[in-house]
Coordinates of C-alpha atoms in Angstrom, one line a residue:
X1 CA 0.0 0.0 0.0
X2 CA 2.9 2.4 0.8
X3 CA 4.5 1.7 -2.6
X4 CA 1.2 2.3 -4.3
X5 CA 0.7 5.6 -2.6
X6 CA 4.3 6.7 -3.4
X7 CA 3.9 5.8 -7.0
X8 CA 0.5 7.6 -7.2
X9 CA 2.0 10.8 -5.7
X10 CA 5.0 10.5 -8.1
X11 CA 2.6 10.1 -11.0
X12 CA 0.6 13.2 -10.0
X13 CA 3.8 15.2 -9.6
X14 CA 5.0 14.0 -13.0
X15 CA 1.8 15.1 -14.7
X16 CA 2.0 18.5 -13.1
X17 CA 5.7 18.9 -14.1
X18 CA 4.8 17.7 -17.6
X19 CA 2.2 20.4 -17.9
X20 CA 4.6 23.0 -16.6
X21 CA 7.3 21.9 -19.0
X22 CA 4.9 21.8 -22.0
X23 CA 3.2 25.1 -21.3
X24 CA 6.1 27.3 -20.1
X25 CA 9.5 28.2 -21.4
X26 CA 12.2 25.5 -21.2
X27 CA 14.2 27.7 -18.8
X28 CA 11.4 27.6 -16.2
X29 CA 11.0 23.8 -16.1
X30 CA 14.8 23.3 -16.2
X31 CA 15.2 25.7 -13.3
X32 CA 12.5 23.9 -11.3
X33 CA 14.2 20.6 -11.8
X34 CA 17.6 21.9 -10.8
X35 CA 16.2 23.3 -7.5
X36 CA 14.5 19.9 -6.8
X37 CA 17.7 17.9 -7.4
X38 CA 18.8 17.6 -3.7
X39 CA 15.3 16.8 -2.5
X40 CA 14.5 13.2 -3.1
X41 CA 10.9 13.9 -2.1
X42 CA 9.6 10.4 -2.7
X43 CA 11.9 7.4 -2.8
X44 CA 10.4 4.1 -4.2
X45 CA 12.0 0.8 -5.1
X46 CA 11.9 2.0 -8.7
X47 CA 13.9 5.2 -7.9
X48 CA 13.2 8.7 -6.7
X49 CA 10.4 10.9 -7.9
X50 CA 13.1 13.2 -9.5
X51 CA 13.8 10.4 -12.0
X52 CA 10.2 10.5 -13.1
X53 CA 10.2 14.3 -13.2
X54 CA 13.3 14.3 -15.4
X55 CA 11.7 12.0 -17.9
X56 CA 8.4 14.1 -17.8
X57 CA 10.3 17.2 -18.7
X58 CA 12.2 15.5 -21.5
X59 CA 9.0 14.0 -22.9
X60 CA 7.2 17.3 -22.7
X61 CA 10.1 19.1 -24.5
X62 CA 10.2 16.4 -27.2
X63 CA 6.4 16.7 -27.9
X64 CA 6.7 20.5 -27.8
X65 CA 9.6 20.3 -30.3
X66 CA 12.2 22.0 -28.0
X67 CA 15.6 21.5 -29.5
X68 CA 17.9 20.3 -26.8
X69 CA 21.7 20.4 -27.1
X70 CA 23.3 17.0 -26.5
X71 CA 27.0 17.4 -25.7
X72 CA 29.3 14.3 -25.4
X73 CA 26.6 12.1 -27.1
X74 CA 29.0 9.5 -28.5
X75 CA 30.9 9.2 -25.1
X76 CA 27.7 8.8 -23.2
X77 CA 26.3 6.3 -25.6
X78 CA 29.5 4.4 -25.2
X79 CA 29.2 4.3 -21.4
X80 CA 25.5 3.2 -21.7
X81 CA 26.5 0.5 -24.2
X82 CA 29.3 -0.8 -21.9
X83 CA 26.8 -0.9 -19.0
X84 CA 24.3 -2.8 -21.0
X85 CA 27.0 -5.4 -21.9
X86 CA 27.8 -5.9 -18.2
X87 CA 24.1 -6.9 -17.7
X88 CA 25.1 -10.3 -19.3
X89 CA 27.0 -11.0 -16.1
X90 CA 24.2 -10.1 -13.7
X91 CA 22.6 -12.8 -11.5
X92 CA 19.2 -13.3 -13.2
X93 CA 17.0 -12.8 -10.0
X94 CA 18.6 -9.4 -9.5
X95 CA 18.0 -8.2 -13.1
X96 CA 15.0 -6.0 -12.0
X97 CA 17.3 -4.0 -9.7
X98 CA 19.8 -3.4 -12.5
X99 CA 17.0 -2.2 -14.8
X100 CA 16.3 0.5 -12.1
X101 CA 20.0 1.4 -12.1
X102 CA 19.9 1.9 -15.9
X103 CA 16.9 4.1 -15.7
X104 CA 18.6 6.2 -12.9
X105 CA 21.8 6.4 -15.0
X106 CA 19.8 7.6 -18.1
X107 CA 18.0 10.1 -15.8
X108 CA 21.4 11.5 -14.6
X109 CA 22.5 11.9 -18.2
X110 CA 19.2 13.7 -19.0
X111 CA 19.7 16.1 -16.1
X112 CA 23.2 16.8 -17.3
X113 CA 21.8 17.7 -20.8
X114 CA 19.0 19.8 -19.2
X115 CA 21.5 21.8 -17.1
X116 CA 23.8 22.2 -20.1
X117 CA 20.9 23.3 -22.3
X118 CA 19.8 25.8 -19.7
X119 CA 23.3 27.3 -19.6
X120 CA 23.2 27.8 -23.3
X121 CA 19.7 29.4 -23.2
X122 CA 20.3 32.1 -20.5
X123 CA 21.7 35.4 -21.5
X124 CA 24.1 35.7 -18.5
X125 CA 25.9 32.9 -16.7
X126 CA 25.2 34.7 -13.5
X127 CA 21.6 33.4 -13.9
X128 CA 22.8 29.8 -13.6
X129 CA 24.8 30.7 -10.5
X130 CA 21.7 32.2 -9.1
X131 CA 19.7 29.0 -9.7
X132 CA 22.3 27.1 -7.8
X133 CA 22.3 29.7 -5.0
X134 CA 18.5 29.3 -4.7
X135 CA 18.9 25.5 -4.6
X136 CA 21.4 25.9 -1.8
X137 CA 19.2 28.3 0.2
X138 CA 16.4 25.7 0.0
X139 CA 18.9 23.1 1.3
X140 CA 20.0 25.4 4.1
X141 CA 16.3 26.0 5.1
X142 CA 15.7 22.3 5.1
X143 CA 18.8 21.8 7.3
X144 CA 17.7 24.5 9.8
X145 CA 14.3 22.9 10.2
X146 CA 16.1 19.6 10.7
X147 CA 18.3 21.1 13.4
X148 CA 15.3 22.6 15.2
X149 CA 13.5 19.3 15.1
X150 CA 16.6 17.6 16.6
X151 CA 17.4 13.9 16.6
X152 CA 14.7 11.3 16.6
X153 CA 12.2 9.8 14.2
X154 CA 11.6 11.4 10.8
X155 CA 9.2 14.4 10.5
X156 CA 6.1 13.3 8.6
X157 CA 4.7 15.9 6.3
X158 CA 0.9 16.5 5.9
X159 CA 0.2 13.2 7.8
X160 CA 1.5 11.1 4.9
X161 CA 4.1 8.6 6.2
X162 CA 5.7 8.4 2.7
X163 CA 6.3 12.2 2.7
X164 CA 8.8 12.9 5.4
X165 CA 11.9 15.0 6.3
X166 CA 15.0 13.3 7.6
X167 CA 16.0 14.1 11.2
X168 CA 19.4 14.9 12.7
X169 CA 21.3 11.7 13.5
X170 CA 21.6 10.5 17.1
X171 CA 25.2 11.7 17.1
X172 CA 23.9 15.1 16.0
X173 CA 25.6 15.1 12.6
X174 CA 23.5 17.0 10.1
X175 CA 22.4 15.1 7.1
X176 CA 20.3 17.7 5.2
X177 CA 17.9 16.3 2.7
X178 CA 20.3 13.5 1.7
X179 CA 19.9 11.1 4.6
X180 CA 23.7 10.7 5.2
X181 CA 26.2 13.1 6.7
X182 CA 28.9 12.1 4.2
X183 CA 26.6 12.8 1.2
X184 CA 25.7 16.2 2.7
X185 CA 29.4 17.1 3.1
X186 CA 30.2 15.9 -0.5
X187 CA 27.3 17.9 -1.8
X188 CA 28.4 21.1 0.0
X189 CA 32.0 20.7 -1.2
X190 CA 30.9 20.2 -4.8
X191 CA 28.4 23.0 -4.9
X192 CA 30.9 25.4 -3.3
X193 CA 33.4 24.6 -6.0
X194 CA 30.8 24.9 -8.7
X195 CA 29.6 28.3 -7.5
X196 CA 33.2 29.6 -7.1

């Protein structure tokens, strides 16, 4: 039942994002996706909701006829081909898990292309930096709420168990929206270098 609810919420979000991506300029939907990247709002056994949102944006753009730039296409296709070859060595009962990994990998490539395309569409590169600053402000707000809530069980949003905020770990290490202190530290380091 929990998986069904998560998938239903993901489907509703995907339809909303699809309509936004189809009706508004590509820069708006790309900016929305970038801001949502750190927040894995819904995590299912099929991947996070962000994977579905990425595919919804790309499909909307394809139907709308938005020309998207595809840098490094041969190299990325080579990596995907190599990954598909490795599936021949996968233990058959675990094949469904590896299919999810392929979908996530393709989603990551699509996000790369969306971000690259956005940088080519904006007039000033400062606009891209501003998008990343907004994303980081959202992460900081999330982290402050997490610190105020303190350690303990996760904070359930709107009474729906599947929608929740992570809590501070028992050792009081901040995890942010990532669920692990190490990932929060890596994210912070990468984003600081990116902005600089």
